[in-house]
Structure formats: structure tokens, C-alpha cells
XYZ file of C-alpha atoms in Angstrom:
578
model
C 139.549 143.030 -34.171
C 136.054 143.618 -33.466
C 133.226 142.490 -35.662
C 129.443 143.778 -36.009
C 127.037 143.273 -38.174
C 125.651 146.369 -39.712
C 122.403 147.437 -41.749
C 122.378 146.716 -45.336
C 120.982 150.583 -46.789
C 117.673 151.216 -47.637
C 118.455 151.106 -51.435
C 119.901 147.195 -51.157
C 116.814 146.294 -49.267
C 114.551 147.673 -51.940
C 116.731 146.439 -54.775
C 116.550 142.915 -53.116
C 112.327 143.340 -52.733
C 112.498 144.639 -56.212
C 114.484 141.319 -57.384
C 112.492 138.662 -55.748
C 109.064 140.172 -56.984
C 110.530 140.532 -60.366
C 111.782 136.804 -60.221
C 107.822 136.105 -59.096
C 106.443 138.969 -61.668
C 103.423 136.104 -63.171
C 102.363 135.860 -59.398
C 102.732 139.037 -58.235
C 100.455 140.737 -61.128
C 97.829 138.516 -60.337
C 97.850 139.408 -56.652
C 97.695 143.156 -57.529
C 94.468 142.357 -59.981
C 92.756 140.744 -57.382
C 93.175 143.578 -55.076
C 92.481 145.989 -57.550
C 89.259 144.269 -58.662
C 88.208 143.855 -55.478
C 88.861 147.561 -54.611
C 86.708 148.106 -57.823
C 83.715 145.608 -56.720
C 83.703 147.696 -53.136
C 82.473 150.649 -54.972
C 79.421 149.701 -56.191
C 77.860 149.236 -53.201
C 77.689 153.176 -52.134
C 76.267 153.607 -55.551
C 73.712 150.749 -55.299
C 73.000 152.083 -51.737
C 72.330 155.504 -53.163
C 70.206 154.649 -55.581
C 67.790 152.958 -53.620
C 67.644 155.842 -51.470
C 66.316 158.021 -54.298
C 64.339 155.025 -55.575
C 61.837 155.663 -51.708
C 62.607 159.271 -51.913
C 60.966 159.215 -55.355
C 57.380 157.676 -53.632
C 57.752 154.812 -56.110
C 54.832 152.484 -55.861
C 56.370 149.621 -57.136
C 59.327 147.473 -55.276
C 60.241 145.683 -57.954
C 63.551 147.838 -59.172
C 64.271 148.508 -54.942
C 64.078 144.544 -54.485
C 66.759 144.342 -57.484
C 69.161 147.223 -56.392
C 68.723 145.148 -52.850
C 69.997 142.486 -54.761
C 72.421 143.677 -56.602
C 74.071 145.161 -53.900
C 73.912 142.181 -51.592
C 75.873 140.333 -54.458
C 78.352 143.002 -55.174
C 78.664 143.044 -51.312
C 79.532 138.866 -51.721
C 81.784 139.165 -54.601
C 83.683 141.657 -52.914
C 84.919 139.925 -49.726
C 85.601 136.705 -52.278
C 88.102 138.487 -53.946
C 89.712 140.572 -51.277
C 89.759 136.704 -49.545
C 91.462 135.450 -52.531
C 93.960 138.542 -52.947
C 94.989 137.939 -49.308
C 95.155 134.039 -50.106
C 97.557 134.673 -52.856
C 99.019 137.467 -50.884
C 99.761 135.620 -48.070
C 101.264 132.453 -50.140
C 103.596 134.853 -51.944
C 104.640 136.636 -48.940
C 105.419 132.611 -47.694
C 107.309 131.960 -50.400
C 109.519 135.515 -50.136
C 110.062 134.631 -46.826
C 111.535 131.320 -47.605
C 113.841 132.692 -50.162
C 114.895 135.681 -47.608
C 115.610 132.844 -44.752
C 117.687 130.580 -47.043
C 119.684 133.678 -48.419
C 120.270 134.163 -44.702
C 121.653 130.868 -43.988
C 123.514 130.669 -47.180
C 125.356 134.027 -46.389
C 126.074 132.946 -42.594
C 127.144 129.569 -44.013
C 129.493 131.335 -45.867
C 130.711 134.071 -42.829
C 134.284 133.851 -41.638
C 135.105 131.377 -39.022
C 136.420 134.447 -36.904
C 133.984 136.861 -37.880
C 131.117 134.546 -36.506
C 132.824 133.935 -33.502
C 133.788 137.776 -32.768
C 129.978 138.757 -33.127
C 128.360 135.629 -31.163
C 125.937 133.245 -32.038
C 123.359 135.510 -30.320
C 123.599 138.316 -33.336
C 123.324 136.068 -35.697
C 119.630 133.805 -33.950
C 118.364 137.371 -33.420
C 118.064 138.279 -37.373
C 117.281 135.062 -38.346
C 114.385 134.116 -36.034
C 113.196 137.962 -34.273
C 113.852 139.647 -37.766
C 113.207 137.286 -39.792
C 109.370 136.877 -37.953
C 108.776 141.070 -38.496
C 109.760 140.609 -42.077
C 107.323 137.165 -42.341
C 104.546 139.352 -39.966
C 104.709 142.008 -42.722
C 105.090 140.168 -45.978
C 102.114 137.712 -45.309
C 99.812 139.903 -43.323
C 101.362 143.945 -43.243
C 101.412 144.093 -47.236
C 98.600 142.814 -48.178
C 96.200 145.418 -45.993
C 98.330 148.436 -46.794
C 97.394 147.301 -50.625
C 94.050 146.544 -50.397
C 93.447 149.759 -48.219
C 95.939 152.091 -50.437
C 93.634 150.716 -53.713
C 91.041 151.278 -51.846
C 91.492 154.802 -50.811
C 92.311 155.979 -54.183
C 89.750 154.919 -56.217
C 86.928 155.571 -53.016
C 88.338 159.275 -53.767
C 88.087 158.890 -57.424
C 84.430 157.357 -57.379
C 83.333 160.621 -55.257
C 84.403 163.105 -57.254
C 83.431 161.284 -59.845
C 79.638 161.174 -57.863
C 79.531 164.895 -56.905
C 83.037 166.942 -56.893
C 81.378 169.106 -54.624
C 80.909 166.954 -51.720
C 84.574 165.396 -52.343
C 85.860 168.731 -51.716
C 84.843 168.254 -47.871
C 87.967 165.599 -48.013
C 90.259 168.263 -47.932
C 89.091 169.788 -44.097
C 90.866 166.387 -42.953
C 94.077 166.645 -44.893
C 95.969 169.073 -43.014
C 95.033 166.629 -39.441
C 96.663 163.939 -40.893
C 99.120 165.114 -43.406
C 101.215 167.294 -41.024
C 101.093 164.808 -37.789
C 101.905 161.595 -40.197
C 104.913 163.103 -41.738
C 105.994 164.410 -37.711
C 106.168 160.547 -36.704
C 107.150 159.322 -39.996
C 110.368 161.366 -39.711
C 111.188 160.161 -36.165
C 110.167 156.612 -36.632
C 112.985 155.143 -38.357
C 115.276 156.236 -35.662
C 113.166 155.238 -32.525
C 112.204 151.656 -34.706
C 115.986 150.856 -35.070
C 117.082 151.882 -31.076
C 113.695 149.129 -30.245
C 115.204 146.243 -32.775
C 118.537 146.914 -31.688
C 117.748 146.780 -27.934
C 114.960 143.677 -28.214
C 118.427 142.140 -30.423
C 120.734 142.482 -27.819
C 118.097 140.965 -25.337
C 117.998 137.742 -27.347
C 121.338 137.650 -27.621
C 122.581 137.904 -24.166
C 119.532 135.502 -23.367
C 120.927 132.781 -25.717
C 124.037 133.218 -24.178
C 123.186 133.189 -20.611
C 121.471 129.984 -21.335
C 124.418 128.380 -23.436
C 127.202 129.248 -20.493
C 124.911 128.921 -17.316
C 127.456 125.991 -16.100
C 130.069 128.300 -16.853
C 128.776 131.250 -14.919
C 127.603 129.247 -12.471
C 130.962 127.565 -12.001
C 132.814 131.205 -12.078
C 130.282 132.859 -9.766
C 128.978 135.125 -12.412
C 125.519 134.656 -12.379
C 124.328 137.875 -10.454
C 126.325 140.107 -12.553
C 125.344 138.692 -15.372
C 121.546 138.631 -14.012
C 122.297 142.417 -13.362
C 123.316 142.863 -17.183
C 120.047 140.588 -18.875
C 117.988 142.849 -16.660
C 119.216 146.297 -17.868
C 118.987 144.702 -21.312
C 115.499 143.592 -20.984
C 114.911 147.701 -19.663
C 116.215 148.977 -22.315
C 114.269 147.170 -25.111
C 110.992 148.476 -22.296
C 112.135 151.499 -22.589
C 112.977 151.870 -26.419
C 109.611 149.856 -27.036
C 108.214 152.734 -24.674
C 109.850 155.765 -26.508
C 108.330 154.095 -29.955
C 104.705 154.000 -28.475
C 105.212 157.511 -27.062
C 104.947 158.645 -30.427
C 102.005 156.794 -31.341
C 100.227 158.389 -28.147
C 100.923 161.947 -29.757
C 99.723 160.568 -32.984
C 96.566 158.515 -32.742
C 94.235 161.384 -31.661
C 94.881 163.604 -35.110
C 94.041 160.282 -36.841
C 90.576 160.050 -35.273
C 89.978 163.816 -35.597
C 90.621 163.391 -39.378
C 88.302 160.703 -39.385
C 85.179 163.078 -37.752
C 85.931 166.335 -39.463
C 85.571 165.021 -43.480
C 82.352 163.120 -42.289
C 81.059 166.265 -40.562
C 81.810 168.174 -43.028
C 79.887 166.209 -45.991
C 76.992 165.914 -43.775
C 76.664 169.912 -43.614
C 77.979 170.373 -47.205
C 75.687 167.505 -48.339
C 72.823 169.364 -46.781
C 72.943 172.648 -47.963
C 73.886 171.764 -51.471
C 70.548 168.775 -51.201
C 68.676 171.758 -50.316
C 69.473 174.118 -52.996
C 68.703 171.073 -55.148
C 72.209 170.817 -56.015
C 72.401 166.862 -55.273
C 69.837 163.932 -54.166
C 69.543 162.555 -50.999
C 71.105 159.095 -52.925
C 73.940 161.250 -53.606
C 74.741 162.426 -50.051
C 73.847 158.948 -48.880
C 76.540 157.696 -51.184
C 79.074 160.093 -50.783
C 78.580 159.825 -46.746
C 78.953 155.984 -47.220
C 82.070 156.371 -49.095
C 83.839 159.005 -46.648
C 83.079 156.255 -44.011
C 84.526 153.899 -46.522
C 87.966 155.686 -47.030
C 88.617 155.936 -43.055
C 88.707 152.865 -42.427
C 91.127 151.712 -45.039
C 93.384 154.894 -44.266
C 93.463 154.264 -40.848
C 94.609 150.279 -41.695
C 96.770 151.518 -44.070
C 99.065 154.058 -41.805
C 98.900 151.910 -38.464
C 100.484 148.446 -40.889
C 103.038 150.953 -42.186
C 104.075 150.867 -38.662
C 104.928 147.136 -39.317
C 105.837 147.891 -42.811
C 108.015 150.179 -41.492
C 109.857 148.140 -38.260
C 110.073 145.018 -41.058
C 111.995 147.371 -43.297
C 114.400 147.798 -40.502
C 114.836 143.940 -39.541
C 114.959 143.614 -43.536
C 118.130 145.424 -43.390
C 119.614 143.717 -40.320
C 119.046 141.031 -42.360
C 120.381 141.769 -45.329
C 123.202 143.456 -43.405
C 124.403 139.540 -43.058
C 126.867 139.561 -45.810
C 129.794 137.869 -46.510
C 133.279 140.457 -46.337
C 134.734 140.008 -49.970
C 138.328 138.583 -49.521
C 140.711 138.020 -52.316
C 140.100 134.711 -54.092
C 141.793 131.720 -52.939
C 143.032 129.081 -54.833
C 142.166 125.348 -54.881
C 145.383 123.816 -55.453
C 148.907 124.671 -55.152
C 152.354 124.337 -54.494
C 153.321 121.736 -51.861
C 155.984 120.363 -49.860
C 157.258 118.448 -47.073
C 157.830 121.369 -45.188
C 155.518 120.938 -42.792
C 153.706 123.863 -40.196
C 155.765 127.473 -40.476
C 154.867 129.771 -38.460
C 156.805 133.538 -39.157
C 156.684 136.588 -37.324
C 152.841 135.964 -36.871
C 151.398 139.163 -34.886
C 147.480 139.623 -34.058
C 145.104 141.428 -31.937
C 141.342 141.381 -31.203
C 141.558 145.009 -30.234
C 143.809 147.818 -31.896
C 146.208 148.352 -29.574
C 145.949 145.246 -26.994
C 148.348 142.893 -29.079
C 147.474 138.862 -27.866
C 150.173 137.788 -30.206
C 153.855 139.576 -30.387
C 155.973 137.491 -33.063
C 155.575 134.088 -32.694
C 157.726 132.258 -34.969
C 157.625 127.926 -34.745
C 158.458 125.133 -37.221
C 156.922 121.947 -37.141
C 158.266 119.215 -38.769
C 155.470 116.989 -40.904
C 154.290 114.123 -38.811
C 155.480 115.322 -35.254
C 153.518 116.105 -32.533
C 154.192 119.837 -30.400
C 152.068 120.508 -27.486
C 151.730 124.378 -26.629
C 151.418 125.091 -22.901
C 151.349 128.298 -21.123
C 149.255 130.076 -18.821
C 145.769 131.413 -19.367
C 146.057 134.476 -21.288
C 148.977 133.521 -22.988
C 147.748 133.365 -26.742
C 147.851 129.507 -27.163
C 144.056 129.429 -28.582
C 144.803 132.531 -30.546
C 147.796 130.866 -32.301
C 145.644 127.714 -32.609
C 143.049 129.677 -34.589
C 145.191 131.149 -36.552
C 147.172 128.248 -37.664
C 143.749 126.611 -38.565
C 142.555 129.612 -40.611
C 139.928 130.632 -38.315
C 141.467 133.941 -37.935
C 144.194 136.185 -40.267
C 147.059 137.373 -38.651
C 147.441 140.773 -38.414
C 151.442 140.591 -39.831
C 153.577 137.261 -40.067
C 152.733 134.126 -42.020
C 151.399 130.579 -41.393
C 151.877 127.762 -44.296
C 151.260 124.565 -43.819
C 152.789 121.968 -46.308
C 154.937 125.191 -48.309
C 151.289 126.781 -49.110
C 149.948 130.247 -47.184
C 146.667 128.750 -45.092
C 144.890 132.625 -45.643
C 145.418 131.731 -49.377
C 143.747 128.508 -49.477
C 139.888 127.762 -50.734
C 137.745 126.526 -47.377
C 137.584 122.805 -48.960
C 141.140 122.797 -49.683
C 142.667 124.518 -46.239
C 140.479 122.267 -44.071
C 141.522 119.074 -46.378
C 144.945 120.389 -44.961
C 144.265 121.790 -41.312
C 141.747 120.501 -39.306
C 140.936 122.187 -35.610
C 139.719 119.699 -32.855
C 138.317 121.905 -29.633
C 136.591 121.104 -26.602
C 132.516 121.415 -27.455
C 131.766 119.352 -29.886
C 128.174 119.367 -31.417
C 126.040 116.594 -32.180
C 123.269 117.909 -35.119
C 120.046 117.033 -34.834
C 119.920 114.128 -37.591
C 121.235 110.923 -37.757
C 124.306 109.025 -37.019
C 125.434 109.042 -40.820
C 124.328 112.449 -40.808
C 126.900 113.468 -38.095
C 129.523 111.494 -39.560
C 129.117 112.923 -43.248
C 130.270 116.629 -42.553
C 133.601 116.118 -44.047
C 133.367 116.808 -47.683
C 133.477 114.017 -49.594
C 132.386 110.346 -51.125
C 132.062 108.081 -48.229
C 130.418 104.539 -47.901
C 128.704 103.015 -45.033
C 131.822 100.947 -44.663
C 133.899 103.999 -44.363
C 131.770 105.112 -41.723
C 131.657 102.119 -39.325
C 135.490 101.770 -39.873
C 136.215 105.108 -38.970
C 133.740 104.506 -35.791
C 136.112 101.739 -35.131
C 139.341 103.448 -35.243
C 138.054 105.500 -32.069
C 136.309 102.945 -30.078
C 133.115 103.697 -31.193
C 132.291 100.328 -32.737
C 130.199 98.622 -29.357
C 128.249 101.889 -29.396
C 127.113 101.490 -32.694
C 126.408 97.679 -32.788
C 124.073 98.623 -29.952
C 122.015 101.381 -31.294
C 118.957 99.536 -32.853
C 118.909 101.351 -36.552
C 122.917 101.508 -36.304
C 123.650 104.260 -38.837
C 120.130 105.129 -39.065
C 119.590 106.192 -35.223
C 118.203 109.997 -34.715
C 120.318 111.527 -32.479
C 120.699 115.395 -31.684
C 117.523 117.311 -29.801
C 114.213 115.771 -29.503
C 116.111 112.395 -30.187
C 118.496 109.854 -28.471
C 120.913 111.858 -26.406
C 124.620 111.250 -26.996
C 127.032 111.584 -23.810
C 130.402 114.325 -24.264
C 132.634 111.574 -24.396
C 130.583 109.877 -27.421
C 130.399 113.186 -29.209
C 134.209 114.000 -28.556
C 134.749 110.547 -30.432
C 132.498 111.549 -33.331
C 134.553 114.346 -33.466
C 137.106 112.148 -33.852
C 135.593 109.657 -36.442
C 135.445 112.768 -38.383
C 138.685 113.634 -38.506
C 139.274 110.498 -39.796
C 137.228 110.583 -42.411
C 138.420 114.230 -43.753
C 141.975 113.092 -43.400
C 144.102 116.298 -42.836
C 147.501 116.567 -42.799
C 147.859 118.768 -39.806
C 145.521 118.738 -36.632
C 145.080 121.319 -34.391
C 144.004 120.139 -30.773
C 142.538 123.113 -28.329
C 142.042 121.289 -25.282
C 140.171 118.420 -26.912
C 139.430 116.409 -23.818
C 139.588 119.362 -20.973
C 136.028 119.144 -20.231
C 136.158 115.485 -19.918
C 136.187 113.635 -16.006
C 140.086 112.013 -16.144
C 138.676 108.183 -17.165
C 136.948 109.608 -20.079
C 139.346 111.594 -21.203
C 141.720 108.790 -20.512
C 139.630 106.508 -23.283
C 139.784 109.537 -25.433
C 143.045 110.145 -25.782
C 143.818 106.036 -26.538
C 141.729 106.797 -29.337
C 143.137 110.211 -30.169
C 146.354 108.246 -30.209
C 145.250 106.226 -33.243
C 143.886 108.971 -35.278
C 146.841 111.328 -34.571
C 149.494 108.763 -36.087
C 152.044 110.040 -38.787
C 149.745 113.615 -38.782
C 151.435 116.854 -38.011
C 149.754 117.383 -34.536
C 149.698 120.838 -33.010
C 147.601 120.314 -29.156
C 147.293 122.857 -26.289
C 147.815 121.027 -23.558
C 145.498 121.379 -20.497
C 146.765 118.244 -18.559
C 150.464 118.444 -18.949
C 150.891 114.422 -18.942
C 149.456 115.057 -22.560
C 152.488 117.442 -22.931
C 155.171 115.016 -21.993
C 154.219 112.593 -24.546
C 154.628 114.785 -27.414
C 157.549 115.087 -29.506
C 158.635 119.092 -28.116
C 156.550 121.649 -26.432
C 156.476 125.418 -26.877
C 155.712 127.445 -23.657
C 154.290 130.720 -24.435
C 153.855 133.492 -22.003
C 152.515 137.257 -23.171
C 151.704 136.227 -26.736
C 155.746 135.069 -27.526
C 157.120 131.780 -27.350
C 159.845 131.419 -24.812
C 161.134 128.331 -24.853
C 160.561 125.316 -27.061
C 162.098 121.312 -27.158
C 161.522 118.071 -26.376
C 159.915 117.721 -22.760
C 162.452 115.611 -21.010
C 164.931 118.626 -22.136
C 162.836 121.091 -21.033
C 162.322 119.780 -17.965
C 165.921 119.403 -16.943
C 166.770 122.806 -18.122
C 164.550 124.108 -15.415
C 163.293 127.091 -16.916
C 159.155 127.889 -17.669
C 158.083 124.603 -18.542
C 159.626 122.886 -15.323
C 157.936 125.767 -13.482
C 154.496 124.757 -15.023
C 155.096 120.942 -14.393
C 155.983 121.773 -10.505
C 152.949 123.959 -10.149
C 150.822 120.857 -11.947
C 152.322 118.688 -9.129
């Protein structure tokens, strides 16, 4: 089984633009009237400019009308950058709140992601869209939008006041068509492609950075560190390099742009002055239409190098986006249920096609006993563990716990049933009460300080000054592993489950502490159906049987003192332990 996270299409990322402006139409039309009246003021000046030109061609004596074009066109010059300011104020606040409704539909579909399927694509995949993508899509909405309006409006009706002024200058536009039409659509069509390799590359970066950090103990303890040095530093070339192929084409590019900026301008300044003196135009009217082919450059050239951005937050948009939630057929709330305990029936499952982890594991236990699975590493025993919690499907076989198929169970009701306890437990930035109210459901602050008590925790609380109240988490009061393994705990008491699936719960504890927390596990676990991989196999000869697996089977299974007689696996395990 191997899980990615793909691209939503183009199509679902404009149908999803398309459905958030519609949902903000009110605020969105005024932004667009702002920019279009703005767009609109701009063009007066030229005109103002060019009649005041004629006015001192003309020898006038008087400087009375001059000193009122003058100020005329210093107002029209004020109004204008007032309401392009206030088009990119509004612009900017709706791009804020599209942002905010694209980052929450983010969390709400990873929320909502597959145990399994988050696990099998990392934490890493998921951080990079939400904080690297998420940023080009904020970049673009609040900044990358607005200019490419502005300077698109502005464009068209600069070309629509010229050849509205003299359509025989205007036609000098069309000498700098061909030097930017043809080069724009050569990068346009490659852009996409090189865009997506960069985000990709710059993804995979952050991801294996985030991971690095999260498991340096780990690959320190393993002596991995070089080769995974080696690895972050041909990740890190390749988002250079695909960063480097994407400017490559902007290198080819940029000099057509600035020749199509030089060759209308030239152009109007010779047609300009042959038509002026054939007596075909004023000298106002070349001044204006010069003014105005200055005018439309420097909008156009805004305009295509944010469609860059546009562009690169269109991809990230669909990484985004391409966070969805797998449909699954709908589980029900309630059902059936009996004393039957955990069944476990022919269950087969592989992360890879091919490469089988599990081969047919089949295991009953009773309701209210405790099994420990032990085995070697690579056996399947966290596999089976997941699976038996509902983190992953099997690929063939069933599990049902209580008479009732766990992969047909709603999330509130199958972990109301099955609850999996590993060995990293998190403690949220937040509060104590915070921590403690993850289980769903109605609980008082007596609830909470009871369950606290059940697993030792009730000193540690009496001594935090605001009790329930106390920040803990990042930036707050730091909690030690063997405190956060017991809020673990207290949790578990609180959601109440029938059946409890340990994964090495106290492995990464030093022996006293995990000493304390298994007295305490001890209390919770009472009268539960208790499933534990055992790391320490003095936790395995206190439960009621073990199962030894070896090469994804279970081959042998009983009580421990039986085992251990028989001399077969598990006495092999225990003599290696000694």
C-alpha cells in the first residue's frame, strides 16, 4: 500500500475559486469597480497632459485655462492612486479572507484523512501544502491578483482611449505584438511543467527536513545521520536545480519583453511625427498618445511577470486541493453487539503489492483478557496492532471486535470500541483540560481530576499553580515523557473503550518510569480486552496468553507459563531476553 497525494485538476481548482468568489460576490464586485474606476481615472491624465501641450503650442497669452488643466490633472493624478490604494485594500482583505477559508478546508479535509493514509504519506507532505503552498496561494491572492487586475484593466482601456485619441498612432501597437505574443505563449507552454518539478522538489525538501528534525535521536542513535545528510543535500539540489531550470526560461524571455517595450514607443514617435507634420494630429495628440504607450508597458510588463506567481499559486492551489478525503463506503453508528470479544480471521495485508507483512493471522480474544504479542522485529506485530485498531484495512480476512466488523464502524463509534495506546504521545499546545478533553464527549472538571488520579497523576496536578488551567505544550510549561505517557492514559480513561491496543506503550521509557507506568496502566487496563506488544517480556508474562508471531503468521499462542515449558519460540525469546 503506498499512498501520495496527488494534484486536484485544473478544472476543481477553478470551480473551487469560482465558489468562494461567488459565496463573496457583494465584495468581490466592489473590488472590481474600484479597479475599474481607477483604471478609468488613470486616463485622464494623458488627455489633460495633451491638452496643455496644445494650450503653449497655441502661443496663448493667457495662463489661466493651462493653470486649470495643471490642476485638473494634478487631482485626477490624486484620485487615481486613492482608488487603486483602496482596490488593493479591499483586494488584499478579500484575498485574507480566501485564504482563511482555503487553510481551514485544508485542515478540515486532513482532519478527516485516514489514519493509515496519513501515516503512509508522512507528516512532511502534508506541513509542505499547508504552510509552503498555502504561503504561494496567500502571496498571490493578497498581492499577485490584485496587480494582474489593475494592470489587465489598465491595459485595455489605455488601448481603447488611444484609438479612441488617434487610431492612427494606436496602430504603432501592433510592431510590438509579434515580440511578445510569440515568446509569452513559448514559456507559457513550458511553465506549468518546469513550475510543478520546482514545487514538487522545494516539497520534498521540507519534508525530509521536518523529518530529519523529528527523528534526529533516532538517526543519531542508528548511525544514520550521514546518509541521511547525503539524501537532504541532493534534495536541497534538486529544488536548486528545478528553481534553476524555471529561471532559465525567464532568461530567454525577459529580453523580448523589453524589446516590445522600445519598438511601440519608437514607433509612435516616428509615426507621430510624420503624421504631426502632414497636419494629421497635434503635438497634444502625440504627447498623449506617447504618454499612454509608456502607460500600457508598464502595466503589461506587471501583469505577465505576477502571472508567474499567478501561475506557481495555481499549482500549490492544486496540491492543495489535491488533499482530499478517499470516499469509503458509509459506516454505521450503531450495531449489532456481543460478548464475543476481539476476532481476528484470515487477516492478510501488505504495504507493497507483492511484499505481504501479514500471511493469515487468525486470533480470538476473549472480552476482558489480556494477550501480549511478541515476536521479533519485522514480524508484523505493529501491523496487526493497526489493523485491529482500524488504522489500516486489511487487504483479505476480518477483524470484529464485540461481533461488529471495525472497517464498518463510524470513527466516533470504532474508537468508543478500540482504542490504540503507542509509544509517542503528544502533548498539544493548550491547556491541561485541553489535553485531557480529546475523547469525545461530556466531561466535568471532576471527571478530569479523577481520571488524573486513576494514573498517578493527582500530586502533579495539585502542584501546577492554575491546576486545570496550566498552558502546557510549546512555548509553555514543558511536560516530561513519563507525564505525557500518563495523559495518555487519563485519556483512555475518559473515552472508555472496550478493547485497548498497547504498541509498546512504555518502550521509550528508562525501566523506573516505565515501572510507575505500568502500575498505573494496571488500573486502567482492568476488566478491558487488552491487546499489548510486548517490548520487555516481563510485561508478557503477566498477561493472560501470548501470541508469538514470526514472518507475518502466528506460531504459537497460550498462557506464558505454558509456553514457556513447551520450549518452543517464546522460550527461545525469553532465553535470548536473559
Amino acid at each position: 500500500m503506498t499512498a501520495v497525494l496527488g494534484y486536484a485538476s485544473s478544472r476543481e481548482a477553478l470551480t473551487w475559486a469560482v465558489s468562494v468568489l461567488r459565496a463573496r460576490r457583494g465584495r468581490f464586485l466592489t473590488t472590481t469597480a474600484l479597479f475599474l474606476t481607477a483604471s478609468a481615472a488613470g486616463l485622464v491624465g494623458p488627455q489633460l497632459l495633451g491638452m496643455i501641450v496644445d494650450e503653449v503650442a497655441s502661443g496663448t497669452r493667457s495662463t489661466v485655462r493651462i493653470d486649470v488643466l495643471a490642476g485638473v490633472f494634478l487631482g485626477a493624478l490624486l484620485l487615481t492612486a486613492w482608488l487603486r490604494r483602496a482596490a488593493r485594500w479591499r483586494a488584499g482583505a478579500l484575498g485574507e479572507d480566501l485564504l482563511a477559508a482555503n487553510r481551514t478546508q485544508l485542515v478540515d479535509r486532513a482532519l478527516a484523512l485516514p489514519l493509515g493514509q496519513v501515516e503512509a504519506v508522512g507528516t512532511g507532505a502534508l506541513l509542505s501544502r499547508a504552510t509552503t503552498d498555502l504561503d504561494r496561494v496567500d502571496s498571490a491572492l493578497r498581492q499577485g491578483l490584485p496587480e494582474v487586475v489593475t494592470a489587465a484593466v489598465t491595459v485595455v482601456l489605455t488601448i481603447v482611449a488611444m484609438v479612441v485619441t488617434s487610431p492612427l498612432l494606436a496602430l504603432a501597437l501592433l510592431v510590438g505584438v509579434p515580440t511578445i505574443v510569440f515568446p509569452t505563449r513559448w514559456l507559457w507552454r513550458r511553465l506549468p511543467d518546469a513550475q510543478r518539478r520546482m514545487l514538487d522538489a522545494w516539497a520534498l525538501l521540507a519534508a525530509r527536513a521536518h523529518e530529519s528534525t523529528a527523528g534526529a535521536r533516532t538517526l543519531d542513535a542508528l548511525g544514520r545521520v550521514p546518509s541521511r545528510r547525503r539524501g537532504d543535500h541532493a534534495a536541497l539540489d534538486g529544488g536548486v536545480d528545478s528553481e534553476r531550470d524555471l529561471r532559465d526560461l525567464y532568461v530567454r524571455w525577459t529580453p523580448w519583453l523589453e524589446i516590445s517595450h522600445v519598438l511601440p514607443l519608437a514607433a509612435v514617435l516616428l509615426l507621430g511625427g510624420w503624421a504631426h507634420g502632414q497636419g494629421l494630429v497635434s503635438l497634444g495628440t502625440v504627447t498623449t498618445m506617447v504618454v499612454y504607450t509608456q502607460a500600457v508597458a508598464t502595466p503589461l510588463e506587471t501583469a505577465l511577470w505576477w502571472v508567474e506567481d499567478l501561475m506557481v499559486a495555481a499549482t500549490a492551489l492544486r496540491r492543495v486541493l489535491g488533499v482530499r478525503v478517499p470516499s469509503r463506503p458509509a459506516r454505521r453508528a450503531v450495531g449489532p453487539q456481543t460478548d464475543a470479544g476481539l476476532e481476528v480471521d484470515g487477516v492478510r495485508f501488505a504495504y507493497r503489492s507483492g511484499r505481504p507483512v501479514l500471511r493469515g493471522i487468525d486470533l480470538r480474544v476473549p472480552r476482558g483478557e489480556r494477550w501480549a504479542l511478541v515476536g521479533g522485529s519485522g514480524a508484523g506485530k505493529s501491523t496487526l496492532a493497526r489493523l485491529i485498531a482500524g488504522v489500516s484495512v486489511p487487504d483479505g480476512g476480518s477483524v470484529r471486535v464485540g461481533g461488529r466488523e471495525v472497517t464498518s464502524l463510524d470513527d466516533d463509534t470504532l474508537r468508543s470500541e478500540v482504542l490504540l495506546l503507542t509509544q509517542e504521545h503528544h502533548v498539544f499546545t493548550g491547556t491541561v483540560r485541553d489535553n485531557l478533553l480529546l475523547p469525545a464527549g461530556a466531561f466535568t472538571d471532576d471527571d478530569l481530576r479523577a481520571a488524573l488520579d486513576v494514573v498517578g497523576l493527582g500530586p502533579w496536578l495539585a502542584g501546577l499553580s492554575e491546576g486545570l488551567d496550566t498552558a502546557v505544550g510549546a512555548g509553555a510549561r514543558t511536560v516530561p515523557a513519563t507525564v505525557a505517557q500518563r495523559l495518555a492514559l487519563a485519556r483512555v480513561v475518559l473515552a472508555d473503550p472496550g478493547t485497548v491496543v498497547l504498541d509498546e506503550a512504555t518502550s521509550l521509557l528508562d525501566t523506573a518510569s516505565a515501572q510507575r507506568t505500568e502500575r498505573a496502566l494496571d488500573r486502567v487496563l482492568a476488566g478491558r480486552t487488552v491487546v499489548a506488544i510486548a517490548h520487555r517480556l516481563h510485561t508478557a508474562a503477566a498477561a493472560d496468553r501470548v501470541a508469538v508471531m514470526a514472518d507475518g503468521r502466528i506460531v504459537e499462542q497460550g498462557p506464558p507459563a505454558e509456553l514457556l515449558a513447551a520450549g518452543g519460540e517464546y522460550a527461545r525469546l525469553v532465553a535470548a531476553a536473559s
